[in-house]
Backbone as a chain_set.jsonl record, in Angstrom:
{"seq": "GCSADTVAAVNFQEGDQLYVPYVGADKEDRDGIALACGILKKFASKGVEETLPAYFLDRFFHGMSIDFKQGDGVQIYEIGGGKMAIGAGEGGKTVVLKDDDAVRDYGRLEVLPTELAVTPNPAYFGEKLHFEGDNGDSQASTPFVVTWLPILDHYSSTDPDPSLVIYTGTTTFG", "coords": {"N": [[-147.839, 3.995, 23.756], [-146.341, 1.463, 22.072], [-147.024, -0.929, 19.511], [-148.43, -3.36, 16.991], [-151.093, -1.785, 17.043], [-150.608, 0.727, 17.433], [-149.108, 1.228, 15.765], [-148.558, 2.962, 12.378], [-146.496, 1.857, 10.041], [-143.76, 0.13, 9.513], [-140.409, 0.926, 8.406], [-137.533, 0.228, 6.509], [-134.497, 1.194, 5.61], [-131.619, 1.306, 3.195], [-129.517, 3.398, 2.493], [-130.113, 4.183, -0.867], [-131.507, 1.743, -1.391], [-134.599, 0.383, -0.855], [-136.582, -1.386, 2.15], [-138.931, -3.85, 2.451], [-141.668, -3.377, 3.716], [-143.287, -3.469, 7.422], [-146.49, -3.26, 8.03], [-148.866, -1.764, 10.451], [-151.854, -2.362, 9.744], [-151.601, -4.844, 8.27], [-152.053, -8.009, 9.157], [-150.399, -10.448, 9.131], [-148.124, -8.722, 9.755], [-147.923, -8.475, 12.092], [-145.764, -9.629, 14.055], [-143.576, -8.957, 13.195], [-143.481, -5.875, 13.565], [-143.57, -6.242, 16.393], [-141.369, -7.149, 17.372], [-139.911, -4.799, 16.487], [-140.889, -2.938, 17.922], [-140.248, -3.809, 20.512], [-137.139, -3.259, 20.202], [-137.286, -0.417, 20.4], [-138.49, 0.068, 22.785], [-136.788, -0.96, 24.418], [-134.773, 1.213, 23.935], [-135.863, 2.748, 25.643], [-135.958, 1.541, 28.258], [-132.679, 0.908, 28.863], [-131.163, 2.737, 27.115], [-128.527, 4.907, 27.007], [-127.539, 8.956, 26.65], [-125.73, 10.223, 24.588], [-122.982, 11.979, 22.504], [-123.095, 11.692, 19.079], [-120.981, 11.856, 16.207], [-121.883, 12.68, 12.736], [-123.302, 10.973, 10.797], [-124.818, 10.059, 8.378], [-123.782, 11.782, 5.681], [-124.437, 11.322, 3.142], [-126.772, 12.344, 2.424], [-128.654, 10.232, 2.331], [-131.084, 7.883, 4.162], [-129.894, 5.506, 6.911], [-131.217, 3.103, 8.1], [-134.125, 2.117, 10.521], [-137.436, 3.281, 10.113], [-139.877, 3.967, 12.608], [-143.167, 4.439, 12.129], [-146.164, 6.159, 13.501], [-149.766, 5.904, 14.118], [-150.929, 8.057, 14.856], [-149.846, 10.032, 13.84], [-146.855, 11.025, 14.262], [-142.945, 9.583, 14.866], [-140.134, 7.853, 14.792], [-137.012, 7.107, 14.518], [-134.375, 5.006, 13.95], [-130.942, 3.923, 13.822], [-128.067, 1.771, 12.994], [-124.87, 1.93, 14.519], [-122.916, 0.854, 15.045], [-120.251, -1.238, 16.339], [-122.4, -3.404, 18.211], [-124.144, -1.199, 18.882], [-127.023, 0.938, 18.724], [-128.728, 3.723, 17.194], [-131.097, 6.706, 18.444], [-132.423, 8.736, 15.643], [-131.939, 10.904, 13.068], [-129.379, 10.401, 12.298], [-127.568, 12.875, 12.135], [-126.305, 14.215, 13.94], [-124.702, 14.85, 16.695], [-126.197, 15.448, 19.919], [-128.017, 12.556, 21.658], [-129.906, 9.79, 22.185], [-128.469, 6.216, 22.845], [-128.239, 3.041, 22.546], [-126.465, 0.045, 23.593], [-126.448, -3.225, 22.615], [-126.221, -6.076, 21.738], [-128.27, -8.128, 20.893], [-130.662, -6.411, 20.017], [-129.53, -5.29, 17.715], [-128.812, -7.726, 16.631], [-132.207, -8.522, 15.978], [-133.223, -6.219, 14.657], [-131.535, -6.581, 11.93], [-132.741, -9.029, 11.287], [-135.092, -8.155, 10.463], [-135.082, -6.375, 8.511], [-136.025, -7.401, 5.217], [-135.072, -7.999, 1.752], [-137.284, -6.829, -1.079], [-138.896, -9.173, -3.128], [-138.673, -9.683, -6.481], [-141.25, -9.084, -9.438], [-142.564, -11.746, -10.346], [-143.686, -13.526, -13.295], [-145.78, -16.39, -14.464], [-146.863, -18.454, -16.395], [-143.184, -18.173, -18.643], [-142.229, -17.289, -21.446], [-145.339, -15.377, -22.052], [-148.629, -16.222, -23.387], [-151.24, -15.18, -25.401], [-154.291, -15.896, -24.366], [-153.767, -17.775, -22.227], [-153.59, -18.87, -18.839], [-152.188, -16.402, -15.948], [-149.956, -16.126, -13.708], [-148.871, -14.061, -11.445], [-145.879, -13.421, -9.042], [-144.679, -11.714, -6.511], [-143.119, -8.792, -4.813], [-143.699, -5.344, -4.216], [-142.984, -3.351, -2.182], [-144.529, -1.952, -1.069], [-146.576, 0.038, 1.074], [-149.208, 0.473, 1.11], [-152.671, -0.666, 1.553], [-154.477, -1.534, -0.089], [-153.384, -0.899, -3.84], [-153.751, -0.078, -7.483], [-153.474, -2.53, -9.987], [-152.194, -2.914, -12.858], [-151.966, -4.815, -16.051], [-150.412, -4.789, -19.076], [-150.591, -5.143, -22.456], [-147.61, -4.726, -24.744], [-147.274, -4.295, -28.365], [-144.348, -5.16, -30.202], [-142.788, -3.186, -31.623], [-141.156, -2.016, -34.973], [-140.863, 0.646, -35.258], [-141.294, 3.747, -33.518], [-143.01, 6.568, -32.414], [-143.639, 9.381, -30.457], [-145.445, 10.465, -31.197], [-147.576, 8.913, -32.366], [-150.218, 7.136, -31.705], [-150.932, 5.592, -28.822], [-149.989, 2.053, -28.569], [-150.167, 0.159, -26.809], [-152.18, -2.305, -25.077], [-154.418, -2.562, -22.443], [-154.672, -5.367, -20.834], [-155.318, -6.555, -18.405], [-156.908, -5.53, -15.249], [-156.597, -4.862, -11.61], [-156.212, -5.247, -7.896], [-153.158, -4.933, -5.729], [-152.193, -6.315, -2.445], [-151.191, -4.964, 0.311], [-148.754, -4.053, -1.267]], "CA": [[-147.11, 3.023, 23.099], [-145.817, 0.747, 20.571], [-147.685, -2.134, 19.226], [-149.319, -2.891, 15.569], [-152.53, -1.375, 17.494], [-150.646, 1.686, 17.171], [-147.865, 1.898, 14.371], [-149.251, 2.821, 10.458], [-145.77, 1.039, 9.628], [-142.257, 0.035, 10.119], [-139.548, 1.307, 6.998], [-136.091, 0.228, 6.598], [-133.95, 2.111, 4.531], [-129.939, 1.275, 3.229], [-129.371, 4.087, 1.072], [-131.779, 4.027, -1.997], [-132.512, 0.352, -1.325], [-135.342, 0.323, 0.323], [-137.084, -3.056, 2.295], [-140.418, -4.596, 2.555], [-142.225, -2.706, 5.18], [-144.166, -3.848, 8.033], [-147.863, -2.632, 8.447], [-149.935, -2.142, 10.986], [-153.147, -3.01, 9.524], [-151.835, -5.917, 8.014], [-152.314, -8.928, 10.175], [-149.125, -11.083, 8.899], [-147.025, -7.953, 10.031], [-147.794, -8.095, 13.875], [-144.873, -10.211, 14.757], [-142.147, -7.835, 12.798], [-144.001, -4.839, 14.42], [-143.856, -6.03, 17.908], [-139.676, -7.024, 17.346], [-139.087, -3.158, 15.986], [-141.139, -2.073, 19.235], [-138.972, -4.187, 21.284], [-136.141, -2.957, 20.128], [-137.897, 0.696, 20.783], [-138.756, 0.002, 24.436], [-135.132, -1.134, 25.106], [-134.318, 2.417, 24.611], [-136.225, 3.538, 26.623], [-135.158, 1.366, 29.526], [-131.222, 0.673, 28.821], [-130.641, 3.724, 26.242], [-128.096, 6.292, 27.183], [-127.219, 9.877, 26.187], [-124.52, 10.135, 23.991], [-122.805, 12.786, 21.716], [-122.116, 11.21, 18.051], [-120.772, 12.387, 14.648], [-123.075, 12.564, 11.604], [-123.352, 9.766, 9.983], [-125.136, 10.229, 6.737], [-123.53, 12.965, 5.115], [-124.872, 11.284, 1.58], [-128.161, 12.774, 2.589], [-129.864, 9.237, 2.35], [-131.121, 7.542, 5.734], [-130.113, 4.08, 6.795], [-131.99, 2.76, 9.373], [-135.492, 1.703, 10.424], [-138.579, 4.438, 10.821], [-141.401, 3.613, 13.195], [-144.122, 5.658, 12.039], [-147.369, 6.0, 14.265], [-150.843, 6.471, 13.292], [-151.031, 9.725, 15.129], [-148.776, 11.178, 13.074], [-145.292, 11.086, 15.042], [-142.39, 8.891, 14.28], [-138.94, 7.463, 15.226], [-135.923, 6.661, 13.492], [-133.334, 4.373, 14.469], [-129.931, 3.315, 13.363], [-127.086, 1.155, 13.722], [-123.917, 3.03, 14.671], [-121.013, -0.199, 15.252], [-119.859, -2.044, 17.82], [-123.143, -3.473, 18.971], [-124.967, -0.129, 19.321], [-127.467, 1.53, 17.756], [-129.187, 5.38, 18.196], [-132.105, 7.292, 17.943], [-132.136, 10.086, 14.987], [-132.013, 10.997, 11.899], [-128.038, 10.497, 11.885], [-127.419, 14.23, 11.65], [-124.664, 14.124, 14.661], [-124.844, 15.453, 18.194], [-127.076, 14.329, 21.566], [-129.114, 11.427, 21.011], [-130.077, 8.423, 22.623], [-127.973, 5.318, 21.806], [-128.241, 1.585, 23.216], [-125.825, -0.737, 23.268], [-127.509, -4.273, 22.776], [-126.163, -7.067, 20.486], [-129.455, -8.667, 20.24], [-131.378, -5.538, 19.487], [-129.07, -5.351, 16.678], [-129.486, -9.009, 15.479], [-133.009, -8.309, 15.585], [-132.851, -5.076, 13.553], [-130.888, -7.026, 10.888], [-133.471, -9.901, 10.62], [-136.204, -7.327, 10.385], [-134.855, -6.085, 7.064], [-136.014, -8.176, 3.788], [-135.236, -7.187, 0.237], [-138.298, -6.886, -1.789], [-138.705, -9.862, -3.841], [-138.777, -9.476, -7.836], [-142.019, -9.383, -9.789], [-142.276, -13.003, -11.624], [-144.779, -13.762, -14.098], [-145.095, -17.628, -14.913], [-145.667, -18.931, -17.489], [-142.656, -16.568, -19.344], [-143.283, -16.259, -22.389], [-146.821, -15.715, -21.895], [-149.025, -16.582, -24.792], [-152.431, -15.112, -25.613], [-155.675, -17.413, -23.974], [-153.396, -18.507, -21.279], [-153.813, -18.064, -17.413], [-151.111, -15.829, -15.601], [-149.796, -16.092, -12.123], [-147.785, -13.224, -10.89], [-146.004, -13.257, -7.608], [-143.607, -10.78, -6.176], [-143.433, -7.673, -3.272], [-142.855, -4.34, -4.628], [-142.538, -2.944, -1.061], [-145.551, -0.582, -0.901], [-147.31, -0.355, 2.482], [-150.451, 0.686, 1.122], [-153.592, -1.284, 1.814], [-154.336, -1.756, -1.629], [-153.323, -0.376, -4.946], [-153.77, -0.797, -8.659], [-152.276, -3.168, -10.227], [-152.606, -3.184, -14.39], [-151.368, -5.645, -17.192], [-150.388, -3.998, -20.685], [-149.396, -5.98, -23.521], [-147.186, -3.784, -25.842], [-146.465, -4.997, -29.232], [-142.86, -5.191, -30.543], [-142.508, -2.267, -33.246], [-139.814, -1.834, -35.545], [-140.264, 2.014, -34.644], [-142.55, 4.381, -32.679], [-143.001, 7.994, -32.306], [-144.123, 9.968, -29.058], [-147.104, 11.247, -31.58], [-148.194, 7.977, -32.43], [-151.3, 6.622, -30.721], [-150.077, 4.551, -27.58], [-150.134, 0.835, -28.756], [-150.425, -0.648, -25.559], [-153.392, -2.799, -24.652], [-154.584, -3.249, -20.688], [-155.69, -6.904, -20.452], [-156.186, -7.075, -17.162], [-156.869, -4.655, -13.665], [-156.914, -5.851, -10.012], [-155.19, -4.416, -7.269], [-152.354, -5.483, -5.085], [-152.664, -5.794, -1.153], [-150.04, -4.46, 0.451], [-147.493, -4.409, -2.167]], "C": [[-146.941, 2.206, 22.301], [-146.199, -0.513, 20.02], [-147.917, -1.87, 17.68], [-150.825, -1.809, 15.512], [-152.029, -0.039, 17.13], [-149.6, 2.505, 15.951], [-148.668, 1.638, 12.909], [-148.063, 1.901, 10.06], [-143.92, 1.135, 10.048], [-141.413, 0.383, 8.997], [-138.352, 0.715, 7.446], [-135.861, 0.947, 5.053], [-132.445, 1.99, 4.439], [-129.419, 2.348, 2.147], [-130.149, 4.167, 0.226], [-131.985, 3.024, -1.939], [-133.433, 0.353, -0.046], [-136.14, -1.531, 0.531], [-138.603, -3.136, 2.496], [-140.473, -3.73, 3.687], [-143.238, -3.604, 5.997], [-145.578, -2.986, 8.608], [-148.76, -2.893, 9.321], [-150.989, -2.695, 11.096], [-152.951, -4.413, 8.326], [-151.542, -7.163, 9.001], [-150.622, -9.545, 10.532], [-147.772, -9.896, 9.729], [-146.739, -7.882, 11.328], [-146.553, -8.558, 14.391], [-143.431, -9.044, 14.258], [-142.334, -6.625, 13.801], [-143.729, -5.028, 15.838], [-141.829, -6.473, 18.175], [-139.294, -5.819, 17.006], [-139.641, -3.038, 17.656], [-140.246, -2.665, 20.407], [-137.916, -3.405, 21.271], [-136.276, -0.848, 20.656], [-137.881, 0.8, 22.263], [-137.57, -0.441, 24.783], [-134.544, 0.289, 25.065], [-134.574, 3.055, 25.187], [-135.909, 2.882, 27.988], [-134.144, 1.382, 29.624], [-130.711, 1.985, 27.983], [-129.747, 4.676, 27.28], [-127.823, 7.385, 26.095], [-125.778, 9.762, 25.818], [-124.0, 11.192, 23.042], [-122.13, 12.026, 20.309], [-121.748, 12.266, 16.91], [-121.872, 12.295, 13.993], [-122.332, 11.656, 11.067], [-123.866, 9.601, 8.618], [-125.018, 11.015, 6.094], [-123.948, 12.581, 3.399], [-126.184, 11.822, 1.337], [-129.096, 11.39, 2.139], [-129.621, 8.479, 3.459], [-130.548, 6.282, 5.541], [-130.54, 3.57, 8.003], [-133.411, 1.918, 9.074], [-136.542, 3.31, 11.205], [-139.429, 3.487, 11.363], [-142.267, 4.885, 12.933], [-145.281, 5.533, 12.377], [-148.443, 6.326, 13.835], [-151.06, 7.431, 13.799], [-150.323, 11.016, 14.44], [-147.019, 11.246, 13.3], [-144.506, 9.931, 14.364], [-141.146, 8.968, 15.232], [-137.89, 6.874, 14.466], [-134.748, 6.302, 14.442], [-132.38, 3.541, 13.754], [-128.49, 2.937, 13.837], [-125.547, 1.878, 13.326], [-122.422, 2.141, 15.056], [-121.296, -0.745, 16.239], [-120.969, -2.553, 18.619], [-124.314, -2.3, 19.315], [-126.039, 0.371, 18.157], [-128.024, 2.866, 18.367], [-129.991, 5.586, 17.357], [-131.879, 8.814, 16.619], [-132.273, 9.965, 13.592], [-130.319, 10.716, 11.311], [-126.884, 11.865, 11.618], [-126.206, 14.415, 13.046], [-125.596, 14.787, 15.611], [-125.351, 14.603, 18.9], [-128.086, 13.445, 21.148], [-128.765, 10.27, 22.197], [-129.329, 7.112, 21.936], [-127.942, 3.825, 23.076], [-127.277, 0.872, 22.626], [-126.582, -2.585, 23.748], [-127.337, -4.93, 21.817], [-127.778, -7.535, 20.274], [-130.826, -7.622, 19.526], [-131.12, -5.257, 18.005], [-129.03, -6.564, 15.363], [-130.793, -8.97, 14.989], [-133.272, -7.342, 14.637], [-132.761, -5.785, 12.271], [-132.002, -7.909, 10.534], [-134.7, -9.568, 10.675], [-136.358, -6.709, 8.74], [-134.903, -7.256, 5.682], [-135.938, -7.483, 2.594], [-136.639, -7.233, -0.263], [-138.344, -7.893, -2.842], [-139.354, -8.856, -5.496], [-140.051, -9.624, -8.326], [-141.863, -10.925, -10.638], [-143.405, -13.454, -12.205], [-144.51, -15.399, -14.782], [-146.671, -17.916, -15.713], [-144.941, -17.533, -18.251], [-142.278, -17.764, -20.401], [-144.756, -16.412, -22.118], [-147.409, -15.707, -23.806], [-150.489, -16.091, -24.3], [-153.682, -16.076, -24.59], [-155.054, -18.128, -22.513], [-153.252, -17.935, -19.587], [-152.505, -17.53, -16.726], [-150.58, -16.036, -14.214], [-148.597, -14.916, -11.996], [-147.877, -13.265, -9.301], [-144.818, -12.564, -6.855], [-144.231, -9.615, -4.796], [-142.864, -6.423, -3.982], [-142.699, -3.093, -3.072], [-143.21, -1.652, -0.628], [-146.462, -0.81, 0.422], [-148.48, 0.226, 2.507], [-151.893, -0.431, 1.289], [-154.285, -1.914, 0.791], [-153.814, -0.683, -2.752], [-153.649, -0.467, -6.245], [-152.661, -1.546, -9.51], [-152.673, -3.48, -11.774], [-151.524, -3.848, -14.98], [-151.326, -5.515, -18.111], [-149.87, -5.153, -21.151], [-149.182, -4.782, -24.561], [-146.836, -4.764, -27.287], [-145.012, -4.766, -29.581], [-143.375, -4.177, -31.523], [-141.219, -2.02, -33.584], [-139.554, -0.052, -35.221], [-141.615, 2.83, -33.993], [-142.11, 5.509, -31.981], [-143.47, 8.331, -31.074], [-145.602, 10.249, -29.623], [-147.715, 10.215, -32.549], [-149.118, 7.327, -31.404], [-150.449, 5.353, -30.098], [-150.717, 3.345, -28.188], [-150.472, -0.236, -27.843], [-151.814, -0.88, -25.368], [-153.568, -3.117, -23.306], [-155.15, -4.482, -20.939], [-156.318, -7.667, -19.202], [-155.947, -5.587, -15.829], [-157.115, -5.279, -12.896], [-156.133, -4.751, -9.315], [-154.313, -5.449, -6.395], [-152.45, -5.099, -3.48], [-151.306, -6.14, -0.603], [-148.548, -4.571, -0.1], [-147.3, -6.09, -2.886]], "O": [[-147.831, 2.334, 21.46], [-145.291, -1.325, 20.204], [-147.755, -0.794, 17.105], [-151.405, -1.29, 14.559], [-152.849, 0.605, 16.476], [-149.425, 3.643, 15.515], [-149.183, 0.615, 12.459], [-148.545, 0.861, 9.61], [-143.21, 1.945, 10.644], [-142.049, -0.183, 8.108], [-138.096, 0.662, 8.649], [-136.506, 1.147, 4.024], [-131.81, 2.449, 5.388], [-128.962, 2.012, 1.054], [-131.286, 4.251, 0.692], [-133.026, 2.856, -2.573], [-133.209, 0.334, 1.165], [-136.254, -2.451, -0.28], [-139.257, -2.117, 2.717], [-139.55, -3.419, 4.44], [-143.962, -4.397, 5.395], [-145.542, -2.181, 9.538], [-149.454, -3.909, 9.276], [-151.338, -3.382, 12.057], [-153.883, -4.889, 7.678], [-150.511, -7.022, 9.66], [-149.894, -9.346, 11.504], [-146.7, -10.317, 10.164], [-145.702, -7.419, 11.803], [-146.131, -7.85, 15.305], [-142.574, -8.538, 14.983], [-141.524, -6.389, 14.698], [-143.644, -4.017, 16.536], [-141.198, -6.027, 19.134], [-138.099, -5.64, 17.238], [-138.801, -3.054, 18.555], [-139.6, -1.922, 21.146], [-137.656, -2.793, 22.307], [-135.348, -0.224, 21.17], [-137.217, 1.664, 22.836], [-137.374, -0.092, 25.947], [-133.86, 0.646, 26.024], [-133.889, 4.026, 25.508], [-135.589, 3.654, 28.892], [-133.911, 1.958, 30.687], [-129.567, 2.278, 28.332], [-130.282, 5.136, 28.289], [-127.82, 7.088, 24.901], [-124.863, 9.332, 26.521], [-125.035, 11.5, 22.451], [-120.929, 11.759, 20.283], [-122.259, 13.383, 16.835], [-122.878, 11.855, 14.55], [-121.117, 11.544, 10.904], [-123.218, 8.959, 7.792], [-126.077, 11.378, 5.582], [-123.792, 13.426, 2.518], [-126.7, 11.795, 0.22], [-130.201, 11.569, 1.627], [-128.488, 8.261, 3.887], [-130.528, 5.775, 4.419], [-129.852, 3.842, 8.986], [-133.78, 1.332, 8.056], [-136.418, 3.999, 12.217], [-139.725, 2.417, 10.831], [-142.11, 6.016, 13.392], [-145.868, 4.726, 11.655], [-148.346, 7.204, 12.979], [-151.661, 8.116, 12.971], [-150.289, 12.245, 14.493], [-146.187, 11.515, 12.433], [-145.05, 9.288, 13.466], [-141.011, 9.771, 16.156], [-138.222, 5.983, 13.685], [-134.279, 6.968, 15.365], [-132.772, 2.56, 13.122], [-127.851, 3.499, 14.727], [-125.173, 2.252, 12.214], [-121.288, 2.571, 15.266], [-122.328, -0.774, 16.911], [-120.825, -2.309, 19.817], [-125.299, -2.596, 19.991], [-125.884, 0.208, 16.947], [-127.927, 3.185, 19.552], [-130.071, 5.202, 16.19], [-131.165, 9.776, 16.901], [-132.705, 8.953, 13.039], [-130.04, 10.801, 10.115], [-125.77, 11.841, 11.095], [-125.119, 14.874, 12.697], [-126.763, 15.153, 15.472], [-125.22, 13.382, 18.817], [-128.925, 13.721, 20.29], [-127.739, 10.015, 22.828], [-129.472, 6.884, 20.735], [-127.622, 3.874, 24.263], [-127.089, 0.904, 21.41], [-127.038, -2.968, 24.825], [-128.058, -4.708, 20.845], [-128.351, -7.095, 19.278], [-131.7, -8.01, 18.751], [-132.005, -5.042, 17.178], [-129.117, -6.555, 14.135], [-130.951, -9.266, 13.805], [-133.632, -7.833, 13.567], [-133.71, -5.711, 11.489], [-132.412, -7.689, 9.395], [-135.54, -10.438, 10.905], [-137.358, -6.62, 8.028], [-133.897, -7.834, 5.272], [-136.624, -6.487, 2.366], [-137.276, -7.965, 0.495], [-137.676, -7.469, -3.785], [-140.085, -7.871, -5.602], [-140.514, -10.552, -7.664], [-141.008, -11.065, -11.512], [-144.247, -13.843, -11.395], [-143.496, -15.714, -15.405], [-147.602, -17.267, -15.235], [-145.45, -16.433, -18.467], [-142.087, -18.943, -20.106], [-145.284, -17.515, -21.983], [-146.896, -15.382, -24.876], [-150.955, -16.393, -23.202], [-153.304, -17.211, -24.298], [-155.735, -18.881, -21.817], [-152.881, -16.811, -19.25], [-151.559, -18.291, -16.93], [-151.613, -16.093, -13.546], [-147.491, -15.068, -12.516], [-148.833, -13.217, -8.528], [-143.877, -13.342, -6.698], [-145.268, -9.616, -4.133], [-141.681, -6.412, -4.325], [-142.227, -1.975, -3.276], [-142.737, -0.662, -0.068], [-146.983, -1.903, 0.645], [-148.98, 0.559, 3.581], [-151.469, -1.381, 0.631], [-154.684, -3.053, 1.039], [-153.887, 0.494, -2.398], [-154.137, -1.597, -6.222], [-151.466, -1.301, -9.672], [-153.525, -4.357, -11.918], [-150.356, -3.649, -14.646], [-152.264, -6.092, -18.661], [-149.068, -5.939, -20.648], [-150.05, -4.082, -25.082], [-146.208, -5.82, -27.208], [-144.562, -3.842, -28.903], [-144.386, -4.416, -32.184], [-140.295, -1.837, -32.792], [-138.457, 0.463, -35.009], [-142.772, 2.416, -34.066], [-141.172, 5.569, -31.186], [-143.796, 7.323, -30.447], [-146.636, 10.285, -28.955], [-148.347, 10.643, -33.515], [-148.68, 7.023, -30.294], [-149.686, 4.525, -30.595], [-151.929, 3.423, -28.389], [-150.975, -1.321, -28.133], [-152.635, 0.036, -25.442], [-152.841, -4.021, -22.892], [-156.321, -4.477, -21.316], [-157.11, -8.579, -18.963], [-154.941, -4.891, -15.694], [-157.793, -6.291, -13.071], [-155.597, -3.751, -9.792], [-154.646, -6.632, -6.32], [-152.702, -3.949, -3.12], [-150.556, -7.085, -0.842], [-147.533, -5.015, 0.436], [-146.319, -6.355, -3.581]]}, "num_chains": 1, "name": "protein.A"}
């Protein structure tokens, strides 16, 4: 079964552009995972086998991967004409789904990460800062470290590190 309870993460990639993942452990991502699972279920009920050419000769994947908690997963990508296919885009026999709604839902799921914004900017010692953004990390939590680095006229790799850690914390789901 495909659901927020069985999915570890749903990841999107268009070449070297990564999108915000949907994480099974993040309750806010349940609707997105349900939409991705709905696409996969349409493949199971309406997909047909076709022989396709190789799509991604640049060695970058362009599509969605659904990774399950048990360790397996599936990759889905668009092939044009209101169609999607299962696989890594290497060509050959694969299952194809012709469904405009599924293609539209796939496009709705792709969300670019937001750049980190710091306010106020510029910041001064003694001010409270607010950090907002998304780095697209699918981990439940990761370290978040803020450092201050003085502006130097010169710097050599043999000099001691002039940065000063002014805050450490954690991010939640990127």
